[in-house]
Short mmCIF file of C-alpha atoms in Angstrom, two decimals:
data_model
loop_
_atom_site.label_atom_id
_atom_site.label_comp_id
_atom_site.label_asym_id
_atom_site.label_seq_id
_atom_site.Cartn_x
_atom_site.Cartn_y
_atom_site.Cartn_z
CA MET A 150 52.71 37.45 57.04
CA ALA A 151 53.43 34.41 54.60
CA GLN A 152 49.94 33.04 55.77
CA MET A 153 48.23 36.30 55.08
CA ASN A 154 49.61 36.58 51.37
CA MET A 155 48.85 32.75 50.78
CA GLY A 156 45.21 33.40 51.89
CA GLN A 157 45.07 36.59 49.74
CA THR A 158 46.42 34.84 46.75
CA GLU A 159 44.14 31.88 47.04
CA ALA A 160 41.05 34.28 47.46
CA GLU A 161 42.12 35.86 44.19
CA GLY A 162 42.61 32.77 42.38
CA ASN A 163 39.34 31.33 43.27
CA SER A 164 37.80 34.69 42.00
CA ASP A 165 39.77 34.45 38.84
CA THR A 166 38.59 30.92 38.10
CA LYS A 167 35.06 31.77 38.72
CA GLU A 168 35.05 34.70 36.17
CA SER A 169 36.95 32.53 33.70
CA SER A 170 34.30 29.76 33.77
CA LEU A 171 31.48 32.56 33.77
CA TRP A 172 33.00 33.84 30.40
CA LYS A 173 33.45 30.27 28.92
CA GLU A 174 29.81 29.39 29.64
CA ALA A 175 28.57 32.81 28.34
CA TRP A 176 30.32 32.22 25.03
CA LYS A 177 29.11 28.97 24.52
CA ARG A 178 25.54 30.29 25.09
CA LEU A 179 26.46 33.24 22.70
CA LEU A 180 27.29 30.91 19.87
CA LYS A 181 24.04 29.07 19.98
CA ASN A 182 22.04 32.29 19.86
CA ARG A 183 21.40 32.94 15.99
CA ILE A 184 19.96 36.43 16.49
CA ALA A 185 23.30 37.41 18.40
CA MET A 186 25.23 35.95 15.73
CA LEU A 187 23.54 38.01 13.18
CA GLY A 188 24.31 41.09 15.00
CA LEU A 189 28.13 39.95 15.31
CA ALA A 190 28.04 39.41 11.58
CA ILE A 191 26.78 42.89 10.91
CA ILE A 192 29.20 44.42 13.17
CA SER A 193 32.12 42.32 11.60
CA ILE A 194 31.13 43.46 8.18
CA LEU A 195 31.22 47.01 9.25
CA LEU A 196 34.50 46.67 10.61
CA VAL A 197 35.87 45.24 7.47
CA VAL A 198 34.33 47.92 5.47
CA ALA A 199 35.73 50.69 7.63
CA ILE A 200 39.08 49.00 7.66
CA PHE A 201 39.40 48.69 3.95
CA ALA A 202 37.30 51.67 2.83
CA PRO A 203 40.07 53.18 0.65
CA VAL A 204 40.04 49.73 -1.31
CA LEU A 205 36.23 49.25 -1.27
CA ALA A 206 35.13 52.59 -2.09
CA PRO A 207 34.97 53.06 -6.04
CA TYR A 208 35.24 56.84 -5.78
CA ASP A 209 36.70 59.56 -3.74
CA PRO A 210 33.97 60.40 -1.24
CA LEU A 211 34.89 64.29 -1.35
CA LYS A 212 35.17 64.55 -5.05
CA THR A 213 32.38 66.58 -6.64
CA ASN A 214 30.87 66.34 -10.10
CA VAL A 215 27.92 68.64 -11.02
CA ILE A 216 27.40 67.08 -14.18
CA GLN A 217 26.46 63.73 -12.33
CA ARG A 218 24.40 65.34 -9.70
CA LEU A 219 21.49 63.42 -8.34
CA LYS A 220 21.97 60.27 -10.81
CA ALA A 221 19.85 57.40 -9.89
CA PRO A 222 21.53 54.13 -8.92
CA SER A 223 23.17 52.55 -12.00
CA PHE A 224 26.15 50.18 -12.72
CA SER A 225 28.50 53.31 -12.61
CA HIS A 226 27.01 54.66 -9.29
CA TRP A 227 25.36 51.66 -7.37
CA LEU A 228 23.74 53.80 -4.92
CA GLY A 229 23.46 57.09 -7.13
CA THR A 230 24.91 60.30 -6.39
CA ASP A 231 24.07 63.40 -4.22
CA ASP A 232 23.23 66.96 -5.18
CA LEU A 233 27.08 67.74 -5.73
CA GLY A 234 27.46 64.55 -7.82
CA ARG A 235 29.29 62.70 -5.14
CA ASP A 236 29.10 58.79 -5.12
CA ILE A 237 26.76 57.84 -2.22
CA LEU A 238 28.13 54.29 -1.78
CA SER A 239 31.76 55.78 -1.39
CA ARG A 240 30.60 58.33 0.98
CA ILE A 241 28.65 55.55 3.16
CA ILE A 242 31.58 53.24 3.11
CA TYR A 243 33.94 56.06 4.48
CA GLY A 244 31.00 57.16 6.84
CA SER A 245 31.42 53.62 8.46
CA ARG A 246 34.71 54.90 9.95
CA ILE A 247 33.22 57.67 11.54
CA SER A 248 30.31 56.08 13.00
CA ILE A 249 32.79 53.47 14.60
CA GLN A 250 35.01 56.27 15.73
CA VAL A 251 32.27 58.18 17.31
CA GLY A 252 30.71 55.05 18.98
CA VAL A 253 34.14 53.62 20.33
CA ILE A 254 35.31 57.12 21.67
CA SER A 255 32.24 58.50 23.09
CA VAL A 256 31.44 55.14 24.85
CA SER A 257 34.97 54.95 26.12
CA LEU A 258 34.63 58.20 27.67
CA ALA A 259 31.42 57.51 29.35
CA LEU A 260 32.78 54.14 30.41
CA VAL A 261 35.83 55.64 32.21
CA LEU A 262 33.79 58.55 33.84
CA GLY A 263 30.75 56.36 34.76
CA VAL A 264 32.84 53.59 36.39
CA THR A 265 34.90 56.09 38.36
CA LEU A 266 31.95 57.92 39.84
CA GLY A 267 30.00 54.59 40.35
CA VAL A 268 33.02 53.04 42.15
CA LEU A 269 33.36 55.87 44.40
CA ALA A 270 29.68 56.16 45.23
CA GLY A 271 29.16 52.53 45.83
CA TYR A 272 32.21 51.72 47.69
CA TYR A 273 32.75 54.72 50.11
CA GLY A 274 29.00 55.52 50.32
CA GLY A 275 28.06 58.42 52.48
CA TRP A 276 27.97 62.02 51.28
CA ILE A 277 30.07 60.91 48.24
CA ASP A 278 27.26 58.62 47.35
CA SER A 279 24.62 61.24 47.84
CA LEU A 280 26.57 63.92 45.90
CA VAL A 281 27.37 61.62 42.79
CA MET A 282 23.68 60.23 42.83
CA ARG A 283 22.33 63.58 42.86
CA LEU A 284 24.44 64.70 40.10
CA ILE A 285 23.29 61.53 38.26
CA ASP A 286 19.68 62.31 38.81
CA ILE A 287 19.88 65.81 37.51
CA MET A 288 21.38 64.68 34.30
CA LEU A 289 19.05 62.06 33.90
CA ALA A 290 16.06 64.62 34.24
CA PHE A 291 17.19 66.10 30.77
CA PRO A 292 16.32 64.17 27.46
CA SER A 293 19.69 62.85 26.28
CA ILE A 294 19.34 64.64 22.92
CA LEU A 295 18.51 67.85 24.55
CA LEU A 296 21.40 67.78 26.85
CA ALA A 297 23.74 66.91 23.99
CA ILE A 298 22.53 69.94 22.27
CA VAL A 299 23.13 72.06 25.26
CA ILE A 300 26.65 70.97 25.50
CA MET A 301 27.26 71.19 21.72
CA ALA A 302 26.02 74.91 21.93
CA ILE A 303 28.57 75.55 24.66
CA LEU A 304 31.47 73.58 22.84
CA GLY A 305 30.51 74.45 19.34
CA PRO A 306 29.62 72.28 16.24
CA GLN A 307 32.43 69.99 15.75
CA LEU A 308 32.67 66.00 15.42
CA SER A 309 35.09 65.86 18.33
CA ASN A 310 32.83 67.92 20.61
CA ALA A 311 30.07 65.59 19.54
CA MET A 312 31.80 62.65 20.80
CA ILE A 313 32.42 64.59 24.20
CA ALA A 314 28.81 65.44 24.45
CA ILE A 315 27.63 61.89 23.46
CA GLY A 316 29.96 60.50 26.08
CA PHE A 317 28.66 62.91 28.80
CA VAL A 318 25.12 62.03 28.32
CA ASN A 319 25.79 58.38 28.46
CA LEU A 320 27.75 58.65 31.63
CA PRO A 321 24.82 58.13 34.06
CA ARG A 322 23.91 54.59 32.59
CA PHE A 323 27.49 53.33 33.44
CA ALA A 324 27.68 55.18 36.87
CA ARG A 325 24.31 53.57 38.14
CA ILE A 326 25.17 50.12 36.73
CA VAL A 327 28.45 50.18 38.62
CA ARG A 328 27.21 51.59 41.77
CA SER A 329 24.60 48.83 42.10
CA SER A 330 26.96 46.14 41.26
CA VAL A 331 29.69 47.69 43.67
CA LEU A 332 27.02 47.76 46.56
CA SER A 333 26.24 43.97 45.97
CA VAL A 334 29.68 42.78 45.47
CA LYS A 335 31.47 44.62 48.38
CA GLU A 336 29.28 42.59 50.88
CA GLU A 337 30.69 39.45 49.66
CA GLU A 338 32.92 37.26 51.94
CA TYR A 339 35.84 37.45 49.61
CA VAL A 340 35.99 41.19 49.78
CA SER A 341 35.70 41.13 53.55
CA ALA A 342 38.56 38.59 53.65
CA ALA A 343 40.68 40.86 51.52
CA GLN A 344 39.90 43.80 53.88
CA SER A 345 40.71 41.79 56.94
CA LEU A 346 44.04 40.82 55.21
CA GLY A 347 45.02 44.39 54.91
CA SER A 348 44.43 44.94 51.23
CA SER A 349 44.15 48.66 50.16
CA ASP A 350 41.02 50.14 48.88
CA PHE A 351 42.57 50.25 45.25
CA ARG A 352 43.50 46.62 45.18
CA ILE A 353 39.94 45.42 46.51
CA ILE A 354 38.37 47.66 43.96
CA THR A 355 40.57 46.40 40.82
CA LYS A 356 41.17 42.83 41.96
CA HIS A 357 37.81 41.87 43.55
CA ILE A 358 35.02 44.49 42.57
CA LEU A 359 35.71 45.70 39.06
CA PRO A 360 36.04 42.23 37.51
CA ASN A 361 32.41 41.43 38.95
CA CYS A 362 31.04 44.46 37.08
CA LEU A 363 32.54 43.37 33.64
CA ALA A 364 29.37 41.64 32.56
CA PRO A 365 26.95 44.32 32.93
CA LEU A 366 29.18 46.87 31.54
CA THR A 367 30.19 44.79 28.57
CA VAL A 368 26.50 44.50 27.55
CA GLN A 369 25.72 48.32 28.41
CA SER A 370 28.97 49.22 26.28
CA THR A 371 27.82 47.25 23.31
CA LEU A 372 24.17 48.77 23.49
CA SER A 373 25.76 52.37 24.31
CA ILE A 374 27.67 52.25 20.91
CA ALA A 375 24.49 51.91 19.19
CA THR A 376 22.87 54.73 20.87
CA ALA A 377 26.04 56.85 20.43
CA ILE A 378 25.96 56.19 16.65
CA LEU A 379 22.28 57.06 16.44
CA GLU A 380 22.75 60.45 18.62
CA ALA A 381 25.82 61.35 16.56
CA ALA A 382 23.80 61.14 13.37
CA GLY A 383 21.06 63.30 14.98
CA LEU A 384 23.59 65.89 16.00
CA SER A 385 24.93 65.97 12.51
CA PHE A 386 21.43 65.98 10.97
CA LEU A 387 20.92 69.18 13.08
CA GLY A 388 24.29 70.67 11.89
CA LEU A 389 25.99 70.35 15.33
CA GLY A 390 28.03 67.36 14.68
CA ALA A 391 30.30 66.46 11.61
CA GLN A 392 30.41 69.31 9.27
CA PRO A 393 30.32 69.32 5.44
CA PRO A 394 31.83 67.72 3.41
CA THR A 395 32.62 65.03 6.02
CA PRO A 396 30.85 61.93 4.70
CA GLU A 397 28.96 61.07 7.98
CA TRP A 398 25.59 59.46 7.67
CA GLY A 399 23.50 61.95 9.63
CA ALA A 400 25.26 64.85 7.78
CA MET A 401 24.34 63.08 4.49
CA LEU A 402 20.82 62.84 5.50
CA SER A 403 20.69 66.55 6.38
CA SER A 404 22.34 67.66 3.06
CA GLY A 405 19.96 65.41 1.04
CA ARG A 406 16.75 66.12 2.58
CA SER A 407 16.13 68.99 0.03
CA ALA A 408 16.15 66.52 -2.82
CA ILE A 409 14.11 63.88 -1.18
CA GLN A 410 11.20 64.26 -3.59
CA VAL A 411 13.29 64.14 -6.71
CA ALA A 412 16.07 61.91 -5.51
CA PRO A 413 14.96 59.76 -2.55
CA TRP A 414 18.07 57.53 -2.83
CA VAL A 415 20.07 60.46 -1.50
CA VAL A 416 18.52 59.98 1.92
CA ALA A 417 17.50 56.20 1.74
CA PHE A 418 20.62 54.69 1.67
CA PRO A 419 22.35 56.69 4.63
CA GLY A 420 19.36 56.16 6.68
CA LEU A 421 19.53 52.45 5.86
CA ALA A 422 23.14 52.29 7.02
CA ILE A 423 22.31 53.92 10.01
CA MET A 424 19.51 51.38 10.70
CA ILE A 425 21.40 48.31 9.88
CA THR A 426 24.29 49.33 11.98
CA VAL A 427 22.49 50.42 15.19
CA LEU A 428 20.31 46.84 14.61
CA GLY A 429 23.61 44.95 14.58
CA PHE A 430 24.81 46.49 17.93
CA ASN A 431 21.48 45.92 19.53
CA LEU A 432 21.18 42.45 18.35
CA PHE A 433 24.51 41.51 19.55
CA GLY A 434 24.01 43.37 22.81
CA ASP A 435 20.75 41.63 23.81
CA GLY A 436 22.49 38.49 22.99
CA LEU A 437 25.36 39.31 25.27
CA ARG A 438 22.75 40.16 28.00
CA ASP A 439 21.18 36.77 27.69
CA ALA A 440 24.42 34.88 27.49
CA LEU A 441 25.89 36.61 30.61
CA ASP A 442 22.82 36.03 32.70
CA PRO A 443 23.37 33.22 34.98
CA LYS A 444 19.78 32.48 35.32
CA MET A 445 19.63 31.39 31.65
CA LYS A 446 19.71 27.75 31.04
CA ASP A 447 20.29 25.82 27.81
#
């Protein structure tokens, strides 16, 4: 019994050492990627802006002033005002909080559900695999935005419901990634050794299989946050996500489209905020993918 425990501990130690070395090498490669560092800088600035929004915002994002409506950018209002006289810069700053919240919560939901389904399908196979993958195929048959709209029509137009809808439509990506990783990893010798030593399925999955899925999941999570922010803005633009007067970027685009000809800054700056944010997460995600690819050489 002692020999079995020693063998199991040794196998786990070797696996942990291998994972630690992989992440150290990946970090070194990531630091050398200037494009990825640019994306990380954009994300870092976004986080700082979101955290210190009350300090950085010059005005109350919800306070209206009809006298100041549709004012062009000036020293008093750097990005101008909207159709209700609200400061656009302040609303964009507070909108960063909502975008990060939507991205993190919706992707976390997709990650938890997708990993669970992917592990069940890949590890146990058989009818469980067939059932899960057919459900995933059905979901992938619909355009993601259309599926999100259908879910929002059922749940109702609300930001929290938008997070649920976005998490649900992003679930298949994580499920397929985890399933393919599990199918590959479960054939490795250290997994067979753990099974022969009497380890439970839960222990094998958590100690041996899931750690080997972290690299592709990390990359997909980063890229999915960008997708989630974009999808949330699309739902809010259609009136299905954040509701007025919430300072959400997509809702700002929707409310400002009627004044686009006389005050183009009303939609230009929120659109620019969405573009820069999505670009930052995509650049960093692409850099992570390259850094975590063992085939990449310095």
